Backbone as a ProteinNet text record, in pm:
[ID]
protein_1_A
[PRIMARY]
XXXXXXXXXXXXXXXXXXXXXXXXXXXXXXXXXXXXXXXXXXXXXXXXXXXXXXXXXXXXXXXXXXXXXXXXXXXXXXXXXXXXXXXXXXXXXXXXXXXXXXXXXXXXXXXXXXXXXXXXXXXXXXXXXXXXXXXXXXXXXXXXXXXXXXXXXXXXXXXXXXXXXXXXXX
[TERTIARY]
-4411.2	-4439.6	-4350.9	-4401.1	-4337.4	-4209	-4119.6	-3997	-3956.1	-4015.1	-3954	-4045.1	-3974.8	-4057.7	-4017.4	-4119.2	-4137.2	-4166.3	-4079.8	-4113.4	-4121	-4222.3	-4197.4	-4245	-4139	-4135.9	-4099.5	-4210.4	-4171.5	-4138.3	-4039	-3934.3	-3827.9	-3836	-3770.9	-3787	-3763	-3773.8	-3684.6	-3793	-3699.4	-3690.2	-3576.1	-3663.3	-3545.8	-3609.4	-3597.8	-3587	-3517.3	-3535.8	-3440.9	-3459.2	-3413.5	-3300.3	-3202.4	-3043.1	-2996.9	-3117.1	-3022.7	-3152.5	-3065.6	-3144.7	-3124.1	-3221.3	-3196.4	-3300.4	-3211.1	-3249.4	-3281.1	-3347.8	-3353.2	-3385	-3270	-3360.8	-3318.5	-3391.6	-3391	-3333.7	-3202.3	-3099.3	-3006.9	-3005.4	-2950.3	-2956.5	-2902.6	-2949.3	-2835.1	-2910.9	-2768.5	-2870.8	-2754.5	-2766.1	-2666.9	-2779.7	-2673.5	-2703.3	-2631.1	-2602.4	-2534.1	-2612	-2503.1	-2366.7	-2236.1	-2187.8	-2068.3	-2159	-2157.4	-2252.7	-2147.1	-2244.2	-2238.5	-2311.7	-2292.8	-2372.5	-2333.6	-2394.3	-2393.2	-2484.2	-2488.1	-2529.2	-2405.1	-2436.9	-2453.1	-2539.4	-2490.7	-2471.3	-2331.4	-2262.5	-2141.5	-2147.5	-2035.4	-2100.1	-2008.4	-2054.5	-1908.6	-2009	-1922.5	-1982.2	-1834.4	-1915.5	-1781.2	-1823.1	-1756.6	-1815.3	-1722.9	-1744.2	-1634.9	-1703.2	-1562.6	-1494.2	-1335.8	-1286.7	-1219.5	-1297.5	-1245.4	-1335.5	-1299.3	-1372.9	-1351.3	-1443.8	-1443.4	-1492.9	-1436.6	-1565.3	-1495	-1599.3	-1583.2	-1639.1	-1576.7	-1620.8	-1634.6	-1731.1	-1708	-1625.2	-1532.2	-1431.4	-1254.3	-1284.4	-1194.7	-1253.7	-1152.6	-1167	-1066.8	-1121	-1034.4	-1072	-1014.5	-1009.9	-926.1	-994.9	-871.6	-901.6	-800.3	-860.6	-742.9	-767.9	-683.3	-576	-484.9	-369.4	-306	-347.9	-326.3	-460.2	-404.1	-475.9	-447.4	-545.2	-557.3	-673.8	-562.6	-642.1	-631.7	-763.8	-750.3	-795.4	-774.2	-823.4	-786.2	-916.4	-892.4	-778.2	-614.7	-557.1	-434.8	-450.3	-375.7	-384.3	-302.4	-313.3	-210.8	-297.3	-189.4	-199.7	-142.9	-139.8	-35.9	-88.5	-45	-21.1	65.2	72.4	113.4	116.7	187.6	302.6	407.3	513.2	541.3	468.6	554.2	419.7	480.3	356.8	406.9	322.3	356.1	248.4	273.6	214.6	212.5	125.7	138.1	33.5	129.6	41.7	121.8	-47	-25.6	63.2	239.7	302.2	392.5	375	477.6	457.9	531.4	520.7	629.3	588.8	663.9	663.3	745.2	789.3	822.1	770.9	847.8	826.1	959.7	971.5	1062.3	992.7	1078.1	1122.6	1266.5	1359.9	1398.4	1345.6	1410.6	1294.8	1297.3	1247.5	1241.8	1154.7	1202.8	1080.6	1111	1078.7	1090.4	948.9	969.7	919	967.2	926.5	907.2	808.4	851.4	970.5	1079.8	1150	1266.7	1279.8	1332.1	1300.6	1434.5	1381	1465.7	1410.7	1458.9	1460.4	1572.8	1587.1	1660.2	1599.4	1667.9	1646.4	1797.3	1777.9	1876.4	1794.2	1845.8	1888.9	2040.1	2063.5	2159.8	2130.4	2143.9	2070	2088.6	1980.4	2029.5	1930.8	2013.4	1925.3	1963.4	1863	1939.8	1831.1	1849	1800.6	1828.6	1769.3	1801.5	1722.1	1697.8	1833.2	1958.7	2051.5	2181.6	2172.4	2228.8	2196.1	2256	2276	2313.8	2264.4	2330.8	2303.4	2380.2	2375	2469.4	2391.8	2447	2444.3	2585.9	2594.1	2667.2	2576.5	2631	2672	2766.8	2821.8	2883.3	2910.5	2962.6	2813.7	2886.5	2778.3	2859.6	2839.5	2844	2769.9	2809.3	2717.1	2777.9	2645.5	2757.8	2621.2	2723.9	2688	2725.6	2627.1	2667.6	2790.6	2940.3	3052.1	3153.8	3044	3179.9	3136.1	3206.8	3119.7	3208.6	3121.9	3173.7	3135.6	3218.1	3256.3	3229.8	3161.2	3195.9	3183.8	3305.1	3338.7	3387.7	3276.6	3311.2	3360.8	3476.1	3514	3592.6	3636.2	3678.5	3622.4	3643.8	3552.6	3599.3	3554.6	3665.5	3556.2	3645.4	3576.3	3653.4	3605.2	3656	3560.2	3647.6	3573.6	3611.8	3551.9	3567.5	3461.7	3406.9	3383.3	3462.6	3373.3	3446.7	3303.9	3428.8	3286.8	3166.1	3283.3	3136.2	3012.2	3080.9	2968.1	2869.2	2910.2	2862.2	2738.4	2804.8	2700.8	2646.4	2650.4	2505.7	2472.2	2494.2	2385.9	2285.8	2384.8	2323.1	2216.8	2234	2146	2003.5	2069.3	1948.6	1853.8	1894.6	1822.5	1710.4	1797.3	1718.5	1577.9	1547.2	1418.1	1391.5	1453.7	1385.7	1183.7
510.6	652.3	717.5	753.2	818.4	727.4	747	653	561.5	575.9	522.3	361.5	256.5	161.5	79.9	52.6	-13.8	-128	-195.1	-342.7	-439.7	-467.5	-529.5	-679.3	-735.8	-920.4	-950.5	-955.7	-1035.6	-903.4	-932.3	-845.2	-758.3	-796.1	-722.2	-663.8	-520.8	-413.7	-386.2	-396.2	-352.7	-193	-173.8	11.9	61.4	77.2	97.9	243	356.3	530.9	517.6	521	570.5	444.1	484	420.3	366.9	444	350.4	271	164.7	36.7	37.8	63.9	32	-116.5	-170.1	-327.5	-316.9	-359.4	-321.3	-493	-581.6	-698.5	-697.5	-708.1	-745.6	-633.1	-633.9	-508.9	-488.4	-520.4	-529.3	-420.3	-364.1	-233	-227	-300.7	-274.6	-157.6	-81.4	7.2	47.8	28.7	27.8	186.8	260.9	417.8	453.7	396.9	433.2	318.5	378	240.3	227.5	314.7	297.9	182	126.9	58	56.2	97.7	90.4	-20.9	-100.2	-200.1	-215.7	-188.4	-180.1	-323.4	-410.8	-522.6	-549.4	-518.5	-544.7	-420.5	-375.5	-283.3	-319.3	-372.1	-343	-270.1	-193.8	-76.2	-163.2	-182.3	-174	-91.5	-48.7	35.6	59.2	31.4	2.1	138.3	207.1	319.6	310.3	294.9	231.3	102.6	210.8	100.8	106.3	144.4	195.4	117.2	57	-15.7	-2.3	59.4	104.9	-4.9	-70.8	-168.8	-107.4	-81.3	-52.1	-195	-227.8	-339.9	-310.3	-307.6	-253.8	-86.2	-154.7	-45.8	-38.2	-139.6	-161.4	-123.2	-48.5	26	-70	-125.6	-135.5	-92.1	-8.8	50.8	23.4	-12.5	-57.5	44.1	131.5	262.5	221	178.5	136.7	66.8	80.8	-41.6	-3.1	114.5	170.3	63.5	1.1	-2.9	23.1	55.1	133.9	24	1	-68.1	0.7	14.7	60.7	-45.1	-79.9	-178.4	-143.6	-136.6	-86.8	48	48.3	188.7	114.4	-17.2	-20.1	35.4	81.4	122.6	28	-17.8	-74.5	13	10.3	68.3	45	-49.1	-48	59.7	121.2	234.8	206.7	127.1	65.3	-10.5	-49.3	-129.5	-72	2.1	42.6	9	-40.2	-41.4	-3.8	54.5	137.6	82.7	44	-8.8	74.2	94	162.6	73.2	14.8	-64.8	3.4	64.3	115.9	214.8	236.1	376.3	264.3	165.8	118.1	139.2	142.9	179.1	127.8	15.4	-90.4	23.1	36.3	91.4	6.1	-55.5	-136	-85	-27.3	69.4	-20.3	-77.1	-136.6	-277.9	-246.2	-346.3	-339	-209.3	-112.3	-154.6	-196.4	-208.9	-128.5	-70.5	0.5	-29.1	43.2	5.3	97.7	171.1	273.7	160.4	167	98.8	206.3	271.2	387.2	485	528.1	625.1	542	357.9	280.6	290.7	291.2	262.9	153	55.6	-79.6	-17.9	-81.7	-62.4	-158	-215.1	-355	-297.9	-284.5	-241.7	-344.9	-407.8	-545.4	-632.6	-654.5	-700.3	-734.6	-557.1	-482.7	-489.7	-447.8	-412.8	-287.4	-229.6	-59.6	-87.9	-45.7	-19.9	84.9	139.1	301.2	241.2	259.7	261.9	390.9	418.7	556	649.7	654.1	703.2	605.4	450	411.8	333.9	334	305.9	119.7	-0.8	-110.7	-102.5	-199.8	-200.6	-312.9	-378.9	-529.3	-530.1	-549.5	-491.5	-596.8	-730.5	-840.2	-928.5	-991.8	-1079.2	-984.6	-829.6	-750.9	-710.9	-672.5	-601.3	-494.7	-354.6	-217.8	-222.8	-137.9	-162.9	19.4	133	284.6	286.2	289	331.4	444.4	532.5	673	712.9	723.2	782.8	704.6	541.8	399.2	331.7	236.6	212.9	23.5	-17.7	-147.9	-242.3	-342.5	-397.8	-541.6	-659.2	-749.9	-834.4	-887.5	-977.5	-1075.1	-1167.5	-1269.7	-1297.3	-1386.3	-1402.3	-1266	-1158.8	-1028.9	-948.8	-882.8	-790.6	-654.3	-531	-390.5	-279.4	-240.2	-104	13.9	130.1	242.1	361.9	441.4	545	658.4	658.1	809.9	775.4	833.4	850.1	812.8	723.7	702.3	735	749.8	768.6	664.2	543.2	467.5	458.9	464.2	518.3	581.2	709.3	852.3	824.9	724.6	723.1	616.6	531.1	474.5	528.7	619.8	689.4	766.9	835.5	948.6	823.2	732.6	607.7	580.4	585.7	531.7	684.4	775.6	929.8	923	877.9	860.5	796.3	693.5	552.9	623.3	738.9	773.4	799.6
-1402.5	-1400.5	-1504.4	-1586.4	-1728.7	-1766.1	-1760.6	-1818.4	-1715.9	-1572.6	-1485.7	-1463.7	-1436.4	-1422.9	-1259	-1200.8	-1053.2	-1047.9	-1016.3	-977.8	-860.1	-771.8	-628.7	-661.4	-625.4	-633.3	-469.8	-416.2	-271.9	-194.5	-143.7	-55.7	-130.1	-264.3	-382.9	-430.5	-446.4	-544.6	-644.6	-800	-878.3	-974	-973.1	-1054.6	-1176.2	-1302.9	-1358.4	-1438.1	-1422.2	-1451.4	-1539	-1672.4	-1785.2	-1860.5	-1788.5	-1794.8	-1658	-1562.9	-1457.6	-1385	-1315.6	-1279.5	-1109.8	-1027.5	-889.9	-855.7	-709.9	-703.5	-544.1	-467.1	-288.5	-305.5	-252.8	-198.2	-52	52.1	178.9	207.1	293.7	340.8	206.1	117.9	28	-108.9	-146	-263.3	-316.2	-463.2	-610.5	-711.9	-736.8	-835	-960.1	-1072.8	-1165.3	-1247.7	-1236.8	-1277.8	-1449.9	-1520.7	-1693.7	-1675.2	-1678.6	-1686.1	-1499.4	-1434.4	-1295.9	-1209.4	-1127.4	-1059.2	-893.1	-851.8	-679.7	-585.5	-532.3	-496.5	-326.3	-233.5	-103.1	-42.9	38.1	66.5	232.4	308.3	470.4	490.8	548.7	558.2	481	372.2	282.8	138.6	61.4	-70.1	-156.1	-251.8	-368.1	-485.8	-561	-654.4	-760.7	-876.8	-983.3	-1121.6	-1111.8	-1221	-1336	-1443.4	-1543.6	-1540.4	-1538.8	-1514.3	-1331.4	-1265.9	-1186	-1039.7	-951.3	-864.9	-766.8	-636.6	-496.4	-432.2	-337.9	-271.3	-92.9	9.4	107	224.6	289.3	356.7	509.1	585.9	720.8	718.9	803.4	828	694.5	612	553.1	418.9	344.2	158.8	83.7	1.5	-160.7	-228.9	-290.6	-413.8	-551.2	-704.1	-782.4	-878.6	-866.7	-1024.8	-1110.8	-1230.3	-1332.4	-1293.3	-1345.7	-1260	-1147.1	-1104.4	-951.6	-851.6	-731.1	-633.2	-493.1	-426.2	-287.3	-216	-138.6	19.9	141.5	196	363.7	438.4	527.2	622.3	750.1	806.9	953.5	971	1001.9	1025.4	960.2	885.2	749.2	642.8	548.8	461.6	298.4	247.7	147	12.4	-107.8	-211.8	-287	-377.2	-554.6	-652.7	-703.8	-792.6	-894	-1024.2	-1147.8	-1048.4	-1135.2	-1032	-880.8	-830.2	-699.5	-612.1	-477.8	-366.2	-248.6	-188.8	-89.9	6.5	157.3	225.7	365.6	440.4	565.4	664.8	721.7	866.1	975	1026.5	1182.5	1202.5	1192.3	1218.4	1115.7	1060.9	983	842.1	772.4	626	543.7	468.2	420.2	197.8	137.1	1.6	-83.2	-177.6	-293.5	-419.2	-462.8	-586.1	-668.3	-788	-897.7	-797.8	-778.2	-729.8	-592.8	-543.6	-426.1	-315.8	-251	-115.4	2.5	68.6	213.4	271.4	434.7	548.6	625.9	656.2	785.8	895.5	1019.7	1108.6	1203.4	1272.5	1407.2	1329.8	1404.7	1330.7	1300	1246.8	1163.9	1031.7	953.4	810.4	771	713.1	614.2	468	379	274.3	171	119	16.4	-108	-164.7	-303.6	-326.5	-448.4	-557.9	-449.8	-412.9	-346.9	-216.5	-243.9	-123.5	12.3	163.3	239.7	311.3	349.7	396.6	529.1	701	772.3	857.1	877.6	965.2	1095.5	1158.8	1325.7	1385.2	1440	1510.4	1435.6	1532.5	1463.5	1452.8	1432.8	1380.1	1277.3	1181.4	1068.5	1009.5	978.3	942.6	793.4	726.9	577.9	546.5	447	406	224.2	211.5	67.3	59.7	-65.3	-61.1	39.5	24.5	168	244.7	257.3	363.4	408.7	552.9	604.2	673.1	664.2	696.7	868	937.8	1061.2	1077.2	1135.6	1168.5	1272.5	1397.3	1557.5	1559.4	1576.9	1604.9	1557.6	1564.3	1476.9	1471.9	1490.5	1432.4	1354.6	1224.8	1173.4	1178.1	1181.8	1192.6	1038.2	1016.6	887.5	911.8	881.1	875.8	725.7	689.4	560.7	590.8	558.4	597.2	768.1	773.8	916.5	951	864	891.5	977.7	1082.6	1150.5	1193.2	1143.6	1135.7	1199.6	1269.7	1288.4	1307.2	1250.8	1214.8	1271.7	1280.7	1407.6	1296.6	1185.8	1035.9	978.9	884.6	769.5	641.7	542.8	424	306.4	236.6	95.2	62.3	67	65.9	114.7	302.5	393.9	341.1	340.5	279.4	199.2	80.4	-42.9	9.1	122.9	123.4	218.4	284.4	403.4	276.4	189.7	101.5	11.3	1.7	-63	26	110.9	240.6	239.8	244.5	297	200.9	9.5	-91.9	-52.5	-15.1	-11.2	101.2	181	291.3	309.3
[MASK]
++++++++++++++++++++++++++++++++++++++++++++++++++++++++++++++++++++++++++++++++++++++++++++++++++++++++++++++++++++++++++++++++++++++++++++++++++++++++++++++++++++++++++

């Protein structure tokens, strides 16, 4: 019909309008849109525009738009952003920035930077910086180096700057 062309092979339809190409086989419908393509499989959609690629599966999304990618799955959430990925499963939400690592867990946060680890728990505080490990219980903060084991009931700067470190990846 004028520019448009129809094609039925079997159980297959093929159609042809201008620049874009639609396909129906069985439950099945690919469509190709200029240099879009949307492709309906089952109940899964994929669909590729550019450079840019959506595929929806059931209840689960990937998405890859340029060197950013985005996954949903079920009430996961993952996501690629250039070097950083950011992950959210369920109320958890896992951060990897560069070198820097974190971890919301509930109202826990994990935090590994290089080769460092920072963790928040509710309102206490652990942190493992190298072979020490930092430990701050509510307004003590406990030390272990090696077979050394200290605890101090103040504030010190160091503290400080890795709480003020930890708030950072918050």
């Amino acid at each position: 019909v004028a520019d448009e062309q129809y094609c039925v092979v079997a159980d297959e339809q093929y159609c042809v309008v201008e620049d874009e190409q639609y396909c129906v086989v069985a439950d099945e419908q690919y469509c190709v849109v200029a240099d879009e393509q949307y492709c309906v499989v089952a109940d899964e959609q994929y669909c590729v525009v550019a450079d840019v690629q959506y595929c929806v599966v059931a209840d689960e999304q990937h998405c890859v738009v340029a060197d950013e990618q985005y996954c949903v799955v079920a009430d996961e959430q993952y996501c690629v952003v250039a070097d950083e990925q950011y992950c959210v499963v369920a109320e958890e939400q896992y951060c990897v920035v560069a070198d820097v690592q974190c971890c919301v867990v509930a109202d826990e946060q994990y935090c590994v930077v290089a080769d460092e680890q920072y963790c928040v728990v509710a309102d206490e505080q652990y942190c493992v910086v190298a072979d020490e490990q930092y430990c701050v219980v509510a307004d003590e903060q406990y030390c272990v180096v090696a077979d050394l084991q200290c605890c101090v009931v103040a504030n010190e700067r160091s503290v400080s700057w890795q709480i003020s470190n930890v708030s950072h990846y918050r």
